[in-house]
Protein backbone atom coordinates (compact mmCIF):
# COMPACT_ATOMS: atom_id res chain seq x y z
CA UNK A 1 0.00 0.00 0.00
CA UNK A 2 1.20 3.53 -0.77
CA UNK A 3 2.71 5.38 2.19
CA UNK A 4 0.40 8.26 1.40
CA UNK A 5 -3.00 8.60 -0.23
CA UNK A 6 -3.15 9.48 -3.93
CA UNK A 7 -5.15 12.65 -3.38
CA UNK A 8 -5.61 15.52 -1.00
CA UNK A 9 -8.41 18.01 -1.19
CA UNK A 10 -7.39 21.66 -1.40
CA UNK A 11 -9.47 24.82 -1.75
CA UNK A 12 -12.36 23.14 -3.47
CA UNK A 13 -10.63 20.52 -5.58
CA UNK A 14 -8.88 17.17 -5.46
CA UNK A 15 -5.13 17.50 -5.99
CA UNK A 16 -2.47 14.83 -6.43
CA UNK A 17 -0.38 14.36 -3.27
CA UNK A 18 2.79 15.42 -5.14
CA UNK A 19 1.19 18.65 -6.35
CA UNK A 20 -0.05 19.79 -2.93
CA UNK A 21 2.87 22.06 -2.07
CA UNK A 22 3.31 25.51 -0.60
CA UNK A 23 6.30 27.79 -0.63
CA UNK A 24 8.86 27.27 2.17
CA UNK A 25 8.51 30.88 3.30
CA UNK A 26 4.85 30.22 4.15
CA UNK A 27 6.10 28.24 7.17
CA UNK A 28 5.51 29.58 10.69
CA UNK A 29 2.91 32.34 10.95
CA UNK A 30 0.34 30.64 8.73
CA UNK A 31 -0.07 27.94 11.37
CA UNK A 32 -0.57 30.17 14.42
CA UNK A 33 -4.20 30.85 13.65
CA UNK A 34 -4.85 27.57 11.84
CA UNK A 35 -7.80 25.49 12.98
CA UNK A 36 -8.51 21.86 12.24
CA UNK A 37 -10.73 18.89 12.82
CA UNK A 38 -10.01 15.27 13.60
CA UNK A 39 -12.63 12.96 12.14
CA UNK A 40 -12.79 9.21 11.83
CA UNK A 41 -14.24 6.90 9.22
CA UNK A 42 -14.78 3.23 9.99
CA UNK A 43 -15.18 0.30 7.67
CA UNK A 44 -18.51 -1.47 7.89
CA UNK A 45 -18.72 -4.90 9.52
CA UNK A 46 -18.58 -6.61 6.07
CA UNK A 47 -15.50 -4.58 5.07
CA UNK A 48 -17.22 -3.24 1.93
CA UNK A 49 -18.53 0.11 3.12
CA UNK A 50 -17.20 3.10 5.03
CA UNK A 51 -19.00 5.26 7.61
CA UNK A 52 -17.83 8.67 8.77
CA UNK A 53 -18.76 9.35 12.39
CA UNK A 54 -20.73 12.56 12.97
CA UNK A 55 -19.26 14.29 9.94
CA UNK A 56 -21.70 17.26 9.80
CA UNK A 57 -21.04 18.01 13.50
CA UNK A 58 -17.28 18.05 12.88
CA UNK A 59 -17.70 20.34 9.88
CA UNK A 60 -19.94 22.67 11.85
CA UNK A 61 -17.25 22.88 14.54
CA UNK A 62 -14.63 23.58 11.86
CA UNK A 63 -16.75 26.47 10.64
CA UNK A 64 -17.15 27.72 14.23
CA UNK A 65 -13.41 27.44 14.91
CA UNK A 66 -12.47 29.27 11.71
CA UNK A 67 -14.93 32.07 12.48
CA UNK A 68 -13.42 32.42 15.96
CA UNK A 69 -9.89 32.88 14.57
CA UNK A 70 -11.25 35.31 11.96
CA UNK A 71 -10.51 33.00 9.07
CA UNK A 72 -14.09 32.18 8.10
CA UNK A 73 -14.57 29.62 5.35
CA UNK A 74 -17.28 30.10 2.77
CA UNK A 75 -18.19 26.41 2.36
CA UNK A 76 -21.44 25.24 3.95
CA UNK A 77 -21.53 22.16 6.17
CA UNK A 78 -23.22 20.25 3.33
CA UNK A 79 -20.48 21.24 0.91
CA UNK A 80 -17.76 20.21 3.38
CA UNK A 81 -19.47 16.86 3.89
CA UNK A 82 -19.57 16.40 0.10
CA UNK A 83 -15.88 17.30 -0.27
CA UNK A 84 -14.96 14.73 2.39
CA UNK A 85 -16.89 12.01 0.61
CA UNK A 86 -15.23 12.98 -2.70
CA UNK A 87 -11.78 12.66 -1.10
CA UNK A 88 -12.48 9.30 0.55
CA UNK A 89 -13.84 7.97 -2.75
CA UNK A 90 -10.92 9.36 -4.77
CA UNK A 91 -8.52 7.51 -2.47
CA UNK A 92 -10.74 4.40 -2.60
CA UNK A 93 -10.64 4.09 1.17
CA UNK A 94 -12.31 1.08 2.77
CA UNK A 95 -10.34 0.83 6.00
CA UNK A 96 -10.51 2.68 9.32
CA UNK A 97 -9.24 6.15 8.56
CA UNK A 98 -8.48 9.48 10.16
CA UNK A 99 -9.57 12.60 8.27
CA UNK A 100 -7.78 15.88 8.96
CA UNK A 101 -9.12 19.16 7.51
CA UNK A 102 -7.03 22.27 8.22
CA UNK A 103 -8.00 25.89 7.66
CA UNK A 104 -4.99 28.19 7.63
CA UNK A 105 -4.05 31.67 6.63
CA UNK A 106 -3.20 31.63 2.97
CA UNK A 107 -2.59 35.33 2.51
CA UNK A 108 0.37 37.65 2.80
CA UNK A 109 2.00 36.90 6.15
CA UNK A 110 3.41 40.44 6.37
CA UNK A 111 -0.17 41.44 7.18
CA UNK A 112 -0.68 38.74 9.78
CA UNK A 113 -1.78 41.18 12.48
CA UNK A 114 -4.49 42.77 10.34
CA UNK A 115 -7.69 40.74 10.74
CA UNK A 116 -9.26 42.37 7.69
CA UNK A 117 -6.61 41.07 5.29
CA UNK A 118 -6.66 37.40 6.31
CA UNK A 119 -7.45 34.92 3.56
CA UNK A 120 -8.61 31.44 4.52
CA UNK A 121 -7.13 28.47 2.71
CA UNK A 122 -8.06 24.89 3.45
CA UNK A 123 -6.88 21.38 2.80
CA UNK A 124 -7.93 17.94 3.88
CA UNK A 125 -5.95 14.73 4.11
CA UNK A 126 -6.69 11.13 5.07
CA UNK A 127 -4.54 8.47 6.65
CA UNK A 128 -5.17 4.91 7.81
CA UNK A 129 -5.89 4.68 11.53
CA UNK A 130 -6.92 1.38 13.06
CA UNK A 131 -9.35 1.40 15.96
CA UNK A 132 -8.09 0.28 19.38
CA UNK A 133 -11.59 -0.36 20.63
CA UNK A 134 -12.11 -3.82 22.13
CA UNK A 135 -8.40 -4.65 21.91
CA UNK A 136 -7.80 -4.34 25.67
CA UNK A 137 -5.89 -1.06 25.26
CA UNK A 138 -5.43 0.81 28.57
CA UNK A 139 -3.29 3.72 29.75
CA UNK A 140 -1.64 5.07 32.90
CA UNK A 141 -1.94 8.81 33.48
CA UNK A 142 -0.40 11.55 35.56
CA UNK A 143 -1.82 14.90 36.52
CA UNK A 144 0.30 17.36 34.61
CA UNK A 145 2.34 20.09 36.24
CA UNK A 146 1.26 22.24 33.26
CA UNK A 147 -2.02 24.14 33.63
CA UNK A 148 -4.72 23.83 30.96
CA UNK A 149 -5.23 26.92 28.79
CA UNK A 150 -8.46 28.77 29.50
CA UNK A 151 -11.15 30.67 27.65
CA UNK A 152 -9.58 34.12 28.13
CA UNK A 153 -6.09 32.90 27.22
CA UNK A 154 -6.46 30.56 24.25
CA UNK A 155 -10.01 29.26 24.05
CA UNK A 156 -9.95 25.43 24.32
CA UNK A 157 -13.50 25.42 22.87
CA UNK A 158 -12.03 25.71 19.37
CA UNK A 159 -9.53 23.47 17.63
CA UNK A 160 -6.75 25.96 17.05
CA UNK A 161 -3.39 24.36 16.27
CA UNK A 162 -1.65 26.72 18.69
CA UNK A 163 -3.73 25.37 21.57
CA UNK A 164 -2.04 22.02 21.16
CA UNK A 165 1.33 23.30 22.38
CA UNK A 166 -0.19 23.28 25.86
CA UNK A 167 -1.19 19.61 25.66
CA UNK A 168 2.05 18.67 23.94
CA UNK A 169 4.07 20.00 26.88
CA UNK A 170 1.90 17.96 29.23
CA UNK A 171 2.15 14.75 27.21
CA UNK A 172 5.92 15.07 26.76
CA UNK A 173 6.26 15.47 30.51
CA UNK A 174 4.03 12.46 31.21
CA UNK A 175 5.86 10.23 28.76
CA UNK A 176 9.32 11.24 29.96
CA UNK A 177 8.14 10.41 33.48
CA UNK A 178 7.07 6.93 32.42
CA UNK A 179 3.30 7.44 32.07
CA UNK A 180 1.23 6.98 28.91
CA UNK A 181 -0.64 10.26 28.99
CA UNK A 182 -1.38 13.45 30.88
CA UNK A 183 -4.51 14.82 32.51
CA UNK A 184 -4.69 18.58 32.94
CA UNK A 185 -6.10 20.86 35.61
CA UNK A 186 -7.69 24.24 34.92
CA UNK A 187 -6.26 27.46 36.39
CA UNK A 188 -8.85 26.93 39.14
CA UNK A 189 -7.23 23.59 39.96
CA UNK A 190 -10.16 21.51 38.71
CA UNK A 191 -9.92 18.59 36.31
CA UNK A 192 -10.14 19.79 32.74
CA UNK A 193 -9.29 17.22 30.07
CA UNK A 194 -6.47 15.25 28.52
CA UNK A 195 -4.38 16.96 25.82
CA UNK A 196 -6.52 15.48 23.04
CA UNK A 197 -9.56 13.93 24.68
CA UNK A 198 -12.24 14.54 27.28
CA UNK A 199 -12.22 12.82 30.61
CA UNK A 200 -15.01 10.82 32.21
CA UNK A 201 -15.26 8.96 35.46
CA UNK A 202 -17.75 6.51 36.90
CA UNK A 203 -18.61 6.67 40.57
CA UNK A 204 -21.47 4.67 42.04
CA UNK A 205 -22.86 3.97 38.58
CA UNK A 206 -23.02 7.70 37.71
CA UNK A 207 -21.03 9.09 34.81
CA UNK A 208 -19.37 12.36 35.84
CA UNK A 209 -17.49 14.60 33.43
CA UNK A 210 -16.11 18.17 33.63
CA UNK A 211 -18.63 20.70 32.32
CA UNK A 212 -18.05 22.76 29.17
CA UNK A 213 -16.69 25.68 31.24
CA UNK A 214 -13.86 23.56 32.64
CA UNK A 215 -11.47 24.45 29.81
CA UNK A 216 -12.46 21.64 27.48
CA UNK A 217 -13.22 21.21 23.82
CA UNK A 218 -16.95 20.77 23.23
CA UNK A 219 -16.28 17.24 22.14
CA UNK A 220 -18.50 15.36 19.73
CA UNK A 221 -17.54 11.96 21.17
CA UNK A 222 -18.22 13.26 24.69
CA UNK A 223 -21.71 14.18 23.55
CA UNK A 224 -22.16 10.70 22.02
CA UNK A 225 -20.92 8.94 25.16
CA UNK A 226 -23.26 11.01 27.35
CA UNK A 227 -26.15 10.02 25.09
CA UNK A 228 -25.19 6.34 25.24
CA UNK A 229 -24.78 6.39 29.03
CA UNK A 230 -28.22 7.98 29.45
CA UNK A 231 -29.71 5.47 27.01
CA UNK A 232 -28.20 2.72 29.18
CA UNK A 233 -30.13 4.18 32.12
CA UNK A 234 -27.18 5.82 33.86
CA UNK A 235 -27.20 9.20 35.54
CA UNK A 236 -24.86 11.67 33.86
CA UNK A 237 -23.55 14.74 35.67
CA UNK A 238 -21.55 17.53 34.03
CA UNK A 239 -19.79 19.54 36.74
CA UNK A 240 -16.42 20.63 38.06
CA UNK A 241 -14.33 17.67 39.16
CA UNK A 242 -11.61 17.55 41.81
CA UNK A 243 -8.38 15.73 41.17
CA UNK A 244 -8.84 13.43 44.17
CA UNK A 245 -12.22 12.32 42.85
CA UNK A 246 -10.30 10.60 40.07
CA UNK A 247 -8.22 8.65 42.57
CA UNK A 248 -11.41 7.39 44.22
CA UNK A 249 -13.37 6.71 41.03
CA UNK A 250 -14.56 3.23 40.09
CA UNK A 251 -13.59 3.81 36.46
CA UNK A 252 -11.88 6.57 34.48
CA UNK A 253 -11.68 6.82 30.72
CA UNK A 254 -10.92 9.27 27.95
CA UNK A 255 -13.25 9.92 25.06
CA UNK A 256 -12.53 11.58 21.76
CA UNK A 257 -12.13 10.97 18.07
CA UNK A 258 -8.52 9.80 18.33
CA UNK A 259 -8.82 8.39 21.86
CA UNK A 260 -12.16 6.75 21.00
CA UNK A 261 -12.69 5.29 24.47
CA UNK A 262 -9.43 4.77 26.32
CA UNK A 263 -9.53 3.17 29.73
CA UNK A 264 -7.31 4.88 32.33
CA UNK A 265 -6.34 2.25 34.86
CA UNK A 266 -4.00 4.32 37.02
CA UNK A 267 -3.71 8.03 37.89
CA UNK A 268 -0.63 9.27 39.76
CA UNK A 269 0.09 5.66 40.78
CA UNK A 270 -3.36 5.21 42.31
CA UNK A 271 -5.05 2.17 40.78
CA UNK A 272 -8.49 3.10 39.50
CA UNK A 273 -11.10 0.60 40.69
CA UNK A 274 -9.62 -2.85 40.16
CA UNK A 275 -6.68 -1.41 38.23
CA UNK A 276 -8.11 -2.88 35.03
CA UNK A 277 -10.59 -1.69 32.45
CA UNK A 278 -13.97 -1.29 34.18
CA UNK A 279 -17.25 -2.93 33.20
CA UNK A 280 -19.02 0.24 32.12
CA UNK A 281 -16.03 1.39 30.08
CA UNK A 282 -16.03 -1.99 28.36
CA UNK A 283 -19.77 -1.79 27.71
CA UNK A 284 -19.46 1.69 26.20
CA UNK A 285 -16.51 0.80 23.97
CA UNK A 286 -18.31 -2.30 22.69
CA UNK A 287 -21.40 -0.25 21.98
CA UNK A 288 -19.43 2.47 20.23
CA UNK A 289 -17.56 0.00 18.01
CA UNK A 290 -20.87 -1.58 16.97
CA UNK A 291 -22.17 1.89 16.07
CA UNK A 292 -19.03 2.75 14.08
CA UNK A 293 -19.29 -0.51 12.12
CA UNK A 294 -22.90 0.27 11.21
CA UNK A 295 -24.33 -2.56 13.32
CA UNK A 296 -26.57 -0.50 15.58
CA UNK A 297 -29.53 1.05 13.73
CA UNK A 298 -30.53 3.15 16.77
CA UNK A 299 -27.58 5.47 16.15
CA UNK A 300 -27.42 5.19 12.36
CA UNK A 301 -28.06 8.94 12.10
CA UNK A 302 -24.54 9.51 13.50
CA UNK A 303 -23.02 7.96 10.39
CA UNK A 304 -22.42 9.30 6.89
CA UNK A 305 -22.10 6.44 4.46
CA UNK A 306 -19.39 7.05 1.84
CA UNK A 307 -20.29 4.48 -0.80
CA UNK A 308 -24.08 4.48 -0.89
N1 LIG B 1 -10.33 17.66 23.75
C1 LIG B 1 -9.33 17.97 22.92
C2 LIG B 1 -8.32 18.98 23.36
C3 LIG B 1 -9.25 17.38 21.67
O1 LIG B 1 -8.26 17.68 20.82
C4 LIG B 1 -10.21 16.41 21.30
C5 LIG B 1 -10.10 15.73 19.97
N2 LIG B 1 -10.73 16.44 18.97
C6 LIG B 1 -11.24 16.13 22.19
C7 LIG B 1 -11.27 16.76 23.41
C8 LIG B 1 -12.32 15.20 21.81
O2 LIG B 1 -13.17 15.82 20.89
P1 LIG B 1 -13.96 15.02 19.79
O3 LIG B 1 -14.73 13.97 20.52
O4 LIG B 1 -14.88 16.01 19.19
O5 LIG B 1 -12.97 14.46 18.88
XYZ file of C-alpha atoms and ligand atoms in Angstrom:
324
model
C 0.000 0.000 0.000
C 1.198 3.529 -0.774
C 2.714 5.381 2.189
C 0.402 8.260 1.401
C -2.997 8.605 -0.230
C -3.147 9.485 -3.931
C -5.153 12.646 -3.380
C -5.607 15.525 -1.002
C -8.405 18.011 -1.189
C -7.387 21.665 -1.395
C -9.467 24.820 -1.746
C -12.362 23.140 -3.474
C -10.629 20.520 -5.585
C -8.875 17.169 -5.463
C -5.130 17.498 -5.991
C -2.467 14.833 -6.429
C -0.381 14.361 -3.273
C 2.790 15.421 -5.139
C 1.193 18.647 -6.349
C -0.054 19.790 -2.926
C 2.871 22.061 -2.073
C 3.312 25.514 -0.596
C 6.304 27.793 -0.627
C 8.856 27.269 2.175
C 8.510 30.882 3.304
C 4.850 30.220 4.147
C 6.100 28.237 7.173
C 5.506 29.584 10.686
C 2.905 32.337 10.951
C 0.336 30.643 8.733
C -0.071 27.941 11.368
C -0.566 30.169 14.417
C -4.204 30.848 13.651
C -4.845 27.571 11.842
C -7.804 25.490 12.982
C -8.514 21.863 12.245
C -10.725 18.886 12.825
C -10.014 15.271 13.602
C -12.629 12.957 12.136
C -12.786 9.206 11.825
C -14.237 6.903 9.217
C -14.783 3.228 9.994
C -15.185 0.296 7.673
C -18.515 -1.465 7.886
C -18.724 -4.900 9.516
C -18.585 -6.608 6.068
C -15.502 -4.579 5.067
C -17.224 -3.240 1.927
C -18.526 0.110 3.119
C -17.200 3.098 5.028
C -18.997 5.261 7.606
C -17.825 8.672 8.773
C -18.757 9.348 12.391
C -20.727 12.561 12.972
C -19.264 14.290 9.942
C -21.700 17.264 9.803
C -21.036 18.014 13.496
C -17.285 18.051 12.879
C -17.698 20.335 9.881
C -19.943 22.669 11.855
C -17.246 22.884 14.537
C -14.627 23.576 11.865
C -16.745 26.472 10.641
C -17.151 27.720 14.234
C -13.407 27.439 14.906
C -12.474 29.267 11.713
C -14.934 32.067 12.479
C -13.417 32.417 15.963
C -9.885 32.878 14.571
C -11.250 35.312 11.961
C -10.508 32.996 9.071
C -14.094 32.178 8.098
C -14.574 29.618 5.348
C -17.276 30.102 2.767
C -18.195 26.413 2.356
C -21.438 25.237 3.948
C -21.530 22.159 6.168
C -23.218 20.248 3.328
C -20.480 21.239 0.909
C -17.761 20.214 3.375
C -19.474 16.857 3.885
C -19.569 16.400 0.104
C -15.877 17.297 -0.266
C -14.960 14.734 2.389
C -16.891 12.005 0.615
C -15.233 12.976 -2.696
C -11.784 12.659 -1.100
C -12.477 9.298 0.553
C -13.837 7.968 -2.747
C -10.915 9.359 -4.769
C -8.518 7.509 -2.468
C -10.737 4.397 -2.603
C -10.637 4.088 1.169
C -12.305 1.077 2.767
C -10.336 0.834 5.996
C -10.512 2.677 9.325
C -9.237 6.150 8.562
C -8.479 9.480 10.155
C -9.565 12.604 8.274
C -7.785 15.880 8.956
C -9.116 19.160 7.514
C -7.032 22.265 8.224
C -7.996 25.889 7.658
C -4.991 28.186 7.633
C -4.052 31.666 6.626
C -3.196 31.634 2.968
C -2.592 35.334 2.511
C 0.367 37.655 2.801
C 2.004 36.902 6.152
C 3.407 40.440 6.365
C -0.169 41.438 7.178
C -0.675 38.742 9.780
C -1.785 41.177 12.484
C -4.486 42.770 10.336
C -7.688 40.739 10.735
C -9.256 42.375 7.685
C -6.611 41.068 5.287
C -6.655 37.399 6.308
C -7.450 34.924 3.563
C -8.607 31.436 4.520
C -7.129 28.465 2.713
C -8.056 24.891 3.453
C -6.880 21.381 2.798
C -7.928 17.937 3.878
C -5.954 14.730 4.114
C -6.691 11.133 5.069
C -4.536 8.469 6.651
C -5.166 4.910 7.808
C -5.886 4.677 11.530
C -6.916 1.383 13.065
C -9.346 1.397 15.963
C -8.088 0.281 19.377
C -11.594 -0.357 20.634
C -12.108 -3.821 22.127
C -8.397 -4.648 21.912
C -7.797 -4.336 25.671
C -5.890 -1.057 25.260
C -5.435 0.813 28.573
C -3.291 3.723 29.748
C -1.639 5.070 32.905
C -1.936 8.812 33.477
C -0.400 11.546 35.562
C -1.821 14.902 36.520
C 0.301 17.364 34.610
C 2.336 20.087 36.235
C 1.260 22.238 33.261
C -2.022 24.137 33.633
C -4.721 23.828 30.962
C -5.232 26.919 28.788
C -8.459 28.769 29.496
C -11.154 30.671 27.646
C -9.579 34.120 28.132
C -6.092 32.896 27.224
C -6.462 30.561 24.254
C -10.014 29.258 24.052
C -9.951 25.434 24.318
C -13.496 25.424 22.874
C -12.033 25.711 19.375
C -9.533 23.468 17.634
C -6.754 25.965 17.054
C -3.390 24.356 16.266
C -1.647 26.719 18.689
C -3.730 25.367 21.573
C -2.035 22.015 21.160
C 1.330 23.304 22.382
C -0.188 23.276 25.857
C -1.191 19.614 25.661
C 2.051 18.667 23.944
C 4.072 20.001 26.884
C 1.895 17.962 29.225
C 2.155 14.754 27.210
C 5.920 15.072 26.762
C 6.263 15.469 30.514
C 4.030 12.460 31.212
C 5.860 10.226 28.758
C 9.323 11.237 29.963
C 8.139 10.414 33.478
C 7.067 6.927 32.418
C 3.297 7.436 32.070
C 1.228 6.976 28.915
C -0.642 10.263 28.987
C -1.379 13.453 30.884
C -4.507 14.820 32.513
C -4.694 18.579 32.938
C -6.099 20.862 35.613
C -7.693 24.237 34.917
C -6.256 27.464 36.387
C -8.855 26.935 39.139
C -7.227 23.587 39.958
C -10.161 21.512 38.705
C -9.917 18.589 36.309
C -10.141 19.788 32.744
C -9.287 17.223 30.067
C -6.467 15.247 28.521
C -4.379 16.956 25.817
C -6.520 15.477 23.037
C -9.556 13.933 24.682
C -12.243 14.539 27.277
C -12.220 12.823 30.613
C -15.010 10.821 32.207
C -15.264 8.965 35.464
C -17.747 6.515 36.898
C -18.610 6.665 40.567
C -21.475 4.666 42.039
C -22.861 3.971 38.584
C -23.018 7.699 37.713
C -21.025 9.095 34.808
C -19.370 12.357 35.836
C -17.486 14.602 33.427
C -16.108 18.168 33.626
C -18.628 20.699 32.321
C -18.048 22.757 29.174
C -16.688 25.675 31.238
C -13.859 23.558 32.637
C -11.468 24.452 29.809
C -12.460 21.641 27.476
C -13.222 21.211 23.816
C -16.950 20.766 23.229
C -16.284 17.238 22.140
C -18.499 15.357 19.731
C -17.542 11.963 21.174
C -18.221 13.263 24.691
C -21.705 14.181 23.553
C -22.159 10.704 22.022
C -20.924 8.936 25.160
C -23.258 11.012 27.347
C -26.149 10.022 25.090
C -25.195 6.340 25.241
C -24.782 6.391 29.028
C -28.221 7.981 29.449
C -29.711 5.468 27.011
C -28.201 2.721 29.183
C -30.129 4.185 32.121
C -27.177 5.816 33.858
C -27.204 9.197 35.541
C -24.859 11.666 33.860
C -23.552 14.739 35.672
C -21.547 17.534 34.029
C -19.790 19.540 36.740
C -16.415 20.628 38.056
C -14.331 17.669 39.160
C -11.609 17.553 41.814
C -8.378 15.728 41.170
C -8.839 13.425 44.170
C -12.225 12.322 42.852
C -10.300 10.601 40.068
C -8.224 8.646 42.570
C -11.414 7.389 44.218
C -13.373 6.707 41.030
C -14.562 3.228 40.090
C -13.588 3.807 36.458
C -11.877 6.570 34.483
C -11.682 6.816 30.719
C -10.919 9.270 27.953
C -13.252 9.921 25.062
C -12.526 11.582 21.758
C -12.126 10.967 18.071
C -8.516 9.803 18.334
C -8.824 8.395 21.862
C -12.164 6.750 21.002
C -12.688 5.289 24.468
C -9.426 4.766 26.323
C -9.531 3.166 29.728
C -7.312 4.882 32.327
C -6.339 2.251 34.856
C -4.000 4.323 37.019
C -3.711 8.034 37.888
C -0.634 9.270 39.761
C 0.092 5.660 40.778
C -3.358 5.210 42.307
C -5.051 2.166 40.782
C -8.493 3.104 39.495
C -11.097 0.598 40.692
C -9.625 -2.851 40.163
C -6.679 -1.408 38.230
C -8.110 -2.883 35.034
C -10.594 -1.689 32.453
C -13.969 -1.288 34.184
C -17.246 -2.932 33.196
C -19.023 0.241 32.118
C -16.031 1.389 30.081
C -16.033 -1.994 28.361
C -19.766 -1.795 27.707
C -19.455 1.694 26.203
C -16.512 0.796 23.965
C -18.306 -2.296 22.690
C -21.401 -0.252 21.980
C -19.428 2.465 20.227
C -17.560 -0.004 18.012
C -20.873 -1.582 16.967
C -22.175 1.886 16.074
C -19.028 2.747 14.076
C -19.286 -0.509 12.123
C -22.898 0.265 11.211
C -24.327 -2.564 13.320
C -26.570 -0.502 15.578
C -29.528 1.050 13.729
C -30.532 3.152 16.770
C -27.581 5.469 16.154
C -27.415 5.192 12.362
C -28.059 8.940 12.104
C -24.539 9.508 13.505
C -23.019 7.961 10.386
C -22.415 9.305 6.894
C -22.105 6.439 4.459
C -19.394 7.050 1.837
C -20.293 4.477 -0.804
C -24.082 4.482 -0.886
N -10.326 17.660 23.746
C -9.334 17.973 22.916
C -8.318 18.976 23.357
C -9.246 17.379 21.666
O -8.259 17.682 20.815
C -10.209 16.408 21.301
C -10.100 15.727 19.971
N -10.733 16.444 18.967
C -11.236 16.126 22.193
C -11.267 16.762 23.414
C -12.321 15.198 21.809
O -13.168 15.816 20.890
P -13.962 15.022 19.793
O -14.729 13.972 20.516
O -14.883 16.008 19.188
O -12.966 14.458 18.875
